[in-house]
XYZ file of N, CA, C and O in Angstrom:
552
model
N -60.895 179.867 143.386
C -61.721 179.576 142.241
C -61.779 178.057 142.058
O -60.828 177.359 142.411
N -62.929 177.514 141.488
C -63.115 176.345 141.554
C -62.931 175.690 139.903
O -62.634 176.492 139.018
N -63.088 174.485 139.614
C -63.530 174.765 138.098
C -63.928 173.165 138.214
O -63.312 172.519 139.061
N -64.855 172.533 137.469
C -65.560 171.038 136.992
C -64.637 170.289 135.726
O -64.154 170.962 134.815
N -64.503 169.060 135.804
C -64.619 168.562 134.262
C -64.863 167.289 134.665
O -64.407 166.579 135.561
N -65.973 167.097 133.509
C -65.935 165.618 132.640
C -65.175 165.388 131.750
O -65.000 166.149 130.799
N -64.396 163.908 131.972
C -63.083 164.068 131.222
C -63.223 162.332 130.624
O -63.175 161.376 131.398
N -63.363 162.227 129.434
C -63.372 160.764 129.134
C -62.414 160.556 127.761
O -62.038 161.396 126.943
N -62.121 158.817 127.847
C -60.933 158.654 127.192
C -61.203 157.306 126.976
O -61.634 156.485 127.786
N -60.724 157.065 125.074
C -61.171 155.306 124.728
C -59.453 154.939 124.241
O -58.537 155.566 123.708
N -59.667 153.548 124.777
C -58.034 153.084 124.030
C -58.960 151.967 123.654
O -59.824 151.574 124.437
N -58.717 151.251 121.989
C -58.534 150.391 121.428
C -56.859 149.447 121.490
O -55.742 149.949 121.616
N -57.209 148.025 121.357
C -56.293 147.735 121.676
C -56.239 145.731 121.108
O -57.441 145.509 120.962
N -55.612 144.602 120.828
C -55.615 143.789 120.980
C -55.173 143.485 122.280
O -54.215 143.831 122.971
N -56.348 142.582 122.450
C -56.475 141.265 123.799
C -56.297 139.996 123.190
O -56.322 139.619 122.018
N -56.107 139.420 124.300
C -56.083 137.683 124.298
C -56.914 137.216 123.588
O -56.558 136.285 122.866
N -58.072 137.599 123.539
C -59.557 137.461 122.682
C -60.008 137.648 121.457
O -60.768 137.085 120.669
N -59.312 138.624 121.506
C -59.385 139.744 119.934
C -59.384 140.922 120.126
O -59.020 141.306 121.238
N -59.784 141.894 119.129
C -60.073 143.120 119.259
C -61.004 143.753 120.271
O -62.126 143.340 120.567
N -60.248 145.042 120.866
C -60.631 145.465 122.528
C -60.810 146.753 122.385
O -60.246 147.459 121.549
N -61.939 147.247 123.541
C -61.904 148.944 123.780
C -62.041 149.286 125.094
O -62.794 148.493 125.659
N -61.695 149.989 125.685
C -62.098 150.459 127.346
C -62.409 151.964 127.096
O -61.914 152.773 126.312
N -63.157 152.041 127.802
C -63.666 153.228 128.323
C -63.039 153.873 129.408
O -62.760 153.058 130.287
N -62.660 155.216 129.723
C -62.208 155.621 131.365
C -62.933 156.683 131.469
O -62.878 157.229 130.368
N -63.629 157.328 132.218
C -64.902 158.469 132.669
C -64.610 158.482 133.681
O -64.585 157.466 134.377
N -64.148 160.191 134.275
C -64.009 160.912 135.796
C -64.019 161.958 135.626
O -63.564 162.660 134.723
N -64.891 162.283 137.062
C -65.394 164.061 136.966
C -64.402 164.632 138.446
O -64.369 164.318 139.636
N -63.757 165.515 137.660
C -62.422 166.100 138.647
C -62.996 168.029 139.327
O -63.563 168.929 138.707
N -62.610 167.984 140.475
C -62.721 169.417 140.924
C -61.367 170.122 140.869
O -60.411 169.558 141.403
N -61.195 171.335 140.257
C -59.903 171.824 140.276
C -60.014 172.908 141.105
O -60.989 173.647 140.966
N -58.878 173.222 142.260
C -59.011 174.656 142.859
C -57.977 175.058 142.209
O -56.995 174.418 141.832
N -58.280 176.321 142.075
C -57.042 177.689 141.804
C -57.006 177.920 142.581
O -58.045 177.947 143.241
N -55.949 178.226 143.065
C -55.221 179.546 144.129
C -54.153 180.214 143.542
O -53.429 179.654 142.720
N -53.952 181.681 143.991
C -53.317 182.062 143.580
C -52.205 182.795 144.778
O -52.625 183.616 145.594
N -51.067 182.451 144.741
C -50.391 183.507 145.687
C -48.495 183.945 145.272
O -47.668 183.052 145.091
N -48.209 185.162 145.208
C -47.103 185.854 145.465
C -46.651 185.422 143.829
O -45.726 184.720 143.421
N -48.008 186.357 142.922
C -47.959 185.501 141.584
C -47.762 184.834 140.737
O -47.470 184.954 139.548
N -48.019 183.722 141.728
C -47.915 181.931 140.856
C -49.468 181.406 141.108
O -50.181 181.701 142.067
N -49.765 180.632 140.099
C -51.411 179.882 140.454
C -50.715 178.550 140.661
O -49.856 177.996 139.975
N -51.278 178.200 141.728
C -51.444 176.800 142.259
C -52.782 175.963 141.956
O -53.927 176.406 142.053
N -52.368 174.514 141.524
C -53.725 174.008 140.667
C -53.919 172.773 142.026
O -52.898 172.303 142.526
N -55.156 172.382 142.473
C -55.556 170.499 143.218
C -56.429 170.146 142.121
O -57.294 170.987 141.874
N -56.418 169.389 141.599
C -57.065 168.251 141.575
C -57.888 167.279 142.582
O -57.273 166.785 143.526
N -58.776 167.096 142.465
C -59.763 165.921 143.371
C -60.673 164.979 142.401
O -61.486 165.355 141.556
N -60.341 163.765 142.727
C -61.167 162.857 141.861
C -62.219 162.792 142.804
O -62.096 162.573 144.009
N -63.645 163.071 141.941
C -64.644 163.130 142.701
C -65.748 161.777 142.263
O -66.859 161.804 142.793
N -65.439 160.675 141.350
C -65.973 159.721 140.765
C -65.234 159.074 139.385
O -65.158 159.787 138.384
N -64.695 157.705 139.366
C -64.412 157.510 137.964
C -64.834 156.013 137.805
O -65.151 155.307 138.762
N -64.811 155.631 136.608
C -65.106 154.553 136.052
C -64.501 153.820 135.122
O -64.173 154.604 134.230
N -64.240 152.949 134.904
C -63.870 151.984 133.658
C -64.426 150.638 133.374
O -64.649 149.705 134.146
N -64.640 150.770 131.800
C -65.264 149.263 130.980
C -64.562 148.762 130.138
O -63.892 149.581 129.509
N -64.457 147.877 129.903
C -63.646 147.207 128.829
C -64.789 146.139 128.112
O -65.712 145.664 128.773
N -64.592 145.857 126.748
C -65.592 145.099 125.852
C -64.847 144.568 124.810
O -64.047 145.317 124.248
N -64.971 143.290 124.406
C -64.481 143.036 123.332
C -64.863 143.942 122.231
O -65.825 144.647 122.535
N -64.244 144.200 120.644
C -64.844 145.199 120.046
C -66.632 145.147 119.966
O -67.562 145.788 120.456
N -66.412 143.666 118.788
C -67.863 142.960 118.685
C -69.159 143.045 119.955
O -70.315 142.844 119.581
N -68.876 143.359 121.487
C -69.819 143.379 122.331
C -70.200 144.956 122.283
O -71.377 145.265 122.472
N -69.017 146.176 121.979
C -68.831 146.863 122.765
C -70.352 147.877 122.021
O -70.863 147.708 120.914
N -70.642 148.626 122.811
C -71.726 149.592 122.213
C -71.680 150.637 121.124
O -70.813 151.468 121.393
N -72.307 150.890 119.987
C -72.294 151.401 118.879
C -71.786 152.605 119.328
O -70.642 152.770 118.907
N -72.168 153.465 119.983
C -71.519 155.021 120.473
C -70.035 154.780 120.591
O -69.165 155.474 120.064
N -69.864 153.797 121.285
C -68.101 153.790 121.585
C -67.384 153.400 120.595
O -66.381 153.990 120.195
N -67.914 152.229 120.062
C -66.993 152.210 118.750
C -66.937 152.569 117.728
O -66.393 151.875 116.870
N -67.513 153.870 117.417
C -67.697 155.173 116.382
C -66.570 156.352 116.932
O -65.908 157.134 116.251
N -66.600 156.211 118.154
C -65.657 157.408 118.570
C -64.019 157.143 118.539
O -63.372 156.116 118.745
N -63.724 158.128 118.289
C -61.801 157.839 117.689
C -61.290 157.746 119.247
O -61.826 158.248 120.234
N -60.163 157.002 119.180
C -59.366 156.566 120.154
C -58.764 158.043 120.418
O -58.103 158.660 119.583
N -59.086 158.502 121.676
C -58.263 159.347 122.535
C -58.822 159.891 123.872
O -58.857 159.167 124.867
N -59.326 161.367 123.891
C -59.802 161.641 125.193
C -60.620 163.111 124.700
O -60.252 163.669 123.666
N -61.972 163.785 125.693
C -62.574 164.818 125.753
C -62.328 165.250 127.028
O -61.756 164.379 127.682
N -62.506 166.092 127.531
C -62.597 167.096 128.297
C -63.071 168.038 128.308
O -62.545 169.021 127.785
N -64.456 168.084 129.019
C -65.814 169.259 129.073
C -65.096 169.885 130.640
O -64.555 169.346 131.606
N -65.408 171.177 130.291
C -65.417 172.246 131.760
C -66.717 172.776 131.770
O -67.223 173.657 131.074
N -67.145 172.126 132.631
C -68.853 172.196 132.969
C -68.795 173.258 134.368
O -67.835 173.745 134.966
N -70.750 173.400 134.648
C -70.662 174.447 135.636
C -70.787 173.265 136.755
O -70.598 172.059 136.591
N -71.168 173.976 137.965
C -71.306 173.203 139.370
C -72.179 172.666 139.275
O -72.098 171.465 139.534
N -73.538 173.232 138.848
C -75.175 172.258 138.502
C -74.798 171.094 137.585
O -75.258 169.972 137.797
N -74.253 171.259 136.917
C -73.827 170.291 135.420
C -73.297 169.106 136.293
O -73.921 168.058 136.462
N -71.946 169.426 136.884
C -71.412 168.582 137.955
C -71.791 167.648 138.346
O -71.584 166.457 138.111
N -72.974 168.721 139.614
C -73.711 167.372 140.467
C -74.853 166.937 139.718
O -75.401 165.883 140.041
N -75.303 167.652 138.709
C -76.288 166.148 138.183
C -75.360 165.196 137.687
O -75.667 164.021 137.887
N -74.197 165.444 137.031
C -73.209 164.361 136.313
C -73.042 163.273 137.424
O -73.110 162.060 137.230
N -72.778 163.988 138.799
C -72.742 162.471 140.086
C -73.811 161.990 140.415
O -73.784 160.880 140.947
N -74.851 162.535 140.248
C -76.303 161.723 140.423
C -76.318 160.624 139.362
O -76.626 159.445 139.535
N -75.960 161.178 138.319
C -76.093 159.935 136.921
C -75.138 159.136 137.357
O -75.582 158.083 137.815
N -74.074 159.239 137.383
C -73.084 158.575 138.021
C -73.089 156.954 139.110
O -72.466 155.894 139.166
N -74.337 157.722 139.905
C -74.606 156.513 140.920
C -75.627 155.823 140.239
O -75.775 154.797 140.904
N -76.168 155.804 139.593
C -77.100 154.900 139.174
C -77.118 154.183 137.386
O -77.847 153.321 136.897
N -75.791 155.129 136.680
C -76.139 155.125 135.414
C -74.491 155.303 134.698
O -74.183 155.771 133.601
N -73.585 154.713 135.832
C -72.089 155.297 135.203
C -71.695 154.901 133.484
O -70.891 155.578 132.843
N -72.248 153.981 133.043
C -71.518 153.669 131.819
C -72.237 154.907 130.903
O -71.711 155.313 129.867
N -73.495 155.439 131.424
C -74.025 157.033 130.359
C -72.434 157.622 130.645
O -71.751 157.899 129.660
N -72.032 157.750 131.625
C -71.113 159.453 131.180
C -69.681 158.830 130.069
O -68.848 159.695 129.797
N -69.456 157.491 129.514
C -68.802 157.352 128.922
C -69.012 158.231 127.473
O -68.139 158.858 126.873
N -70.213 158.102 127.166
C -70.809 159.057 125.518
C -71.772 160.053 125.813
O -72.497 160.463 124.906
N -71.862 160.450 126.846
C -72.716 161.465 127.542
C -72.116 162.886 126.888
O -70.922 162.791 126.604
N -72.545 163.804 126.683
C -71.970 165.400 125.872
C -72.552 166.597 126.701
O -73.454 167.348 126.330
N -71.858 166.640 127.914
C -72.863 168.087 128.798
C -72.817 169.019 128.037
O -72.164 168.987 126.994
N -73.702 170.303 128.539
C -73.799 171.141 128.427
C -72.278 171.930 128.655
O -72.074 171.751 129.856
N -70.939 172.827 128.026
C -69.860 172.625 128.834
C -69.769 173.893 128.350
O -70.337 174.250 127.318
N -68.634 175.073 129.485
C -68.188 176.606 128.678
C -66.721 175.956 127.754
O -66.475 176.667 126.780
N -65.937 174.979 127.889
C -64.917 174.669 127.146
C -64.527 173.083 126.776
O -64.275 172.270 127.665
N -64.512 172.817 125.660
C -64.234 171.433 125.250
C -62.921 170.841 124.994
O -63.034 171.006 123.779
N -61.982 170.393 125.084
C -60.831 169.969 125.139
C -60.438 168.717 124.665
O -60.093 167.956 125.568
N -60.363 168.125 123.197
C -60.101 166.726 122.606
C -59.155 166.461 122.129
O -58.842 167.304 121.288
N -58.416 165.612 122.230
C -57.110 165.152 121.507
C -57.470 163.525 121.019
O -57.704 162.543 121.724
N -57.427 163.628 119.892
C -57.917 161.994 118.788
C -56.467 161.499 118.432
O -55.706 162.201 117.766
N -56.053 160.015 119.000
C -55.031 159.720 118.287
C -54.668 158.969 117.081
O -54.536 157.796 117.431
N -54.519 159.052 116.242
C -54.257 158.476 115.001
C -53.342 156.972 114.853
O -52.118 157.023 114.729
N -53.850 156.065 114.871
C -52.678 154.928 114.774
C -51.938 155.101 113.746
O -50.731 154.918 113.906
N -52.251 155.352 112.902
C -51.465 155.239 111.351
C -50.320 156.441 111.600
O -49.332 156.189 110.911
N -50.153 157.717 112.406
C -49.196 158.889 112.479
C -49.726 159.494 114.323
O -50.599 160.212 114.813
N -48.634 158.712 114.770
C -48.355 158.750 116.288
C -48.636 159.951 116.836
O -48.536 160.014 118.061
N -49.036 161.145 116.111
C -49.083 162.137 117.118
C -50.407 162.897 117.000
O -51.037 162.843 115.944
N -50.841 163.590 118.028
C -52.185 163.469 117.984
C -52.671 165.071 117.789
O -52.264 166.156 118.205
N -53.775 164.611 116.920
C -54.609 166.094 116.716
C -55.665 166.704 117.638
O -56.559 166.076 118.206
N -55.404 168.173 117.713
C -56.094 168.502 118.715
C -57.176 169.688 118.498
O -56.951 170.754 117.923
N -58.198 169.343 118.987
C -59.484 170.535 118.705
C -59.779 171.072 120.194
O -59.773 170.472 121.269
N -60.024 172.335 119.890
C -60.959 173.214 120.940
C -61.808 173.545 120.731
O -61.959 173.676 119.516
N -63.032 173.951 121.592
C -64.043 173.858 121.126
C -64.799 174.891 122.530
O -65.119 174.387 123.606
N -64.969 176.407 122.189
C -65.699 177.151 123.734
C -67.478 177.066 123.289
O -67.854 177.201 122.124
N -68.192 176.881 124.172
C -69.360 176.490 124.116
C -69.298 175.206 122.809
O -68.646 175.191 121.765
N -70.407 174.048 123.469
C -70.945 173.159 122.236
C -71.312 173.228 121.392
O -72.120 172.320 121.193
N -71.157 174.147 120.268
C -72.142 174.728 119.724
C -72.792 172.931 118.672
O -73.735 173.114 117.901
N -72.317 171.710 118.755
C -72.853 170.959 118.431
C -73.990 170.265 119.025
O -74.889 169.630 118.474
N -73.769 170.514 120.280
C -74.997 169.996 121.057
C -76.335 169.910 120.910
O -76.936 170.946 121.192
N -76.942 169.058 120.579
C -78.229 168.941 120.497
C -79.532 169.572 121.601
O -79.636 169.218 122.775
N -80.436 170.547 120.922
C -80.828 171.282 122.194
C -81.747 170.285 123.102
O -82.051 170.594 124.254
N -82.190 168.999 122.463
C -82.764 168.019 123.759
C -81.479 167.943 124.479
O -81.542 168.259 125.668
N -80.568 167.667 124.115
C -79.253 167.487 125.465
C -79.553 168.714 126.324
O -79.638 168.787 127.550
N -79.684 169.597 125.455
C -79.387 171.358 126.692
C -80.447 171.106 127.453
O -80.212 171.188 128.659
N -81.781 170.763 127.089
C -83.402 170.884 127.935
C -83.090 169.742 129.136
O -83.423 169.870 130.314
N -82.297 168.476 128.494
C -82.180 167.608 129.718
C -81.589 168.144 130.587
O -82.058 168.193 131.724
N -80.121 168.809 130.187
C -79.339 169.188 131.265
C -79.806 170.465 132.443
O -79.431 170.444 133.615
N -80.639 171.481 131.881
C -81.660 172.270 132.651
C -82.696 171.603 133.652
O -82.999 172.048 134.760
N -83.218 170.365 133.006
C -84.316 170.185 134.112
C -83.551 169.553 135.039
O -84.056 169.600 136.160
N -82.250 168.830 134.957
C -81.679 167.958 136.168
C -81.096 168.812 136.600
O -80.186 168.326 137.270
N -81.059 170.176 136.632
C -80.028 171.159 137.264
C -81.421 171.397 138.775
O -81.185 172.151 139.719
């Protein structure tokens, strides 16, 4: 069995400069296997990226979003359009929202170190121009 994710993650932070954010965006293939009943998990990094911006440069989408990480489990079509965008358009999949069957976020809180966590099966926030885009690039 196979499985997709888009998996992205912001750290705020002081720099030398001032106030800082990076971006990290990578779309991973997971195999299952299963044998002599234990599941065995791979991992494969199949594309990733990182940006860093002072706050003041950085783009309105990113610095609205809370410091932590998402994780979409997308299908195989979802995937490879995500690597087509990828080659020509990597800083989109930093605030990009696929179409996904499971969402996976953990937001960390500076003020109380430990972090809250949401699940989320189908988007049901998704905007249906996102869904129509993600159909025609399939």
């Amino acid at each position: 069995m196979m499985n997709f994710y888009l998996t992205q993650s912001k750290k705020s932070y002081q720099s030398a400069d001032g106030n800082a954010v990076s971006m990290h965006s990578y779309l991973v293939v997971e195999t299952v296997t299963r044998s002599l009943g234990q599941e065995f998990k791979n991992h494969k990094l199949a594309w990733e990226t990182e940006d860093s911006w002072l706050l003041a440069d950085a783009p309105e989408k990113i610095t609205r979003m809370p410091d932590g990480y998402q994780r979409f489990e997308i299908s195989e079509p979802v995937f490879a359009s995500l690597r087509l965008l990828a080659e020509t358009q990597p800083k989109e999949l930093h605030t990009l929202t696929p179409f996904s069957t499971n969402r996976t976020c953990e937001t960390f809180n500076k003020q109380h170190p430990q972090a809250t966590k949401e699940f989320h099966f189908n988007d049901v926030a998704k905007s249906l121009k996102q869904i129509v885009k993600d159909i025609m690039t399939v």
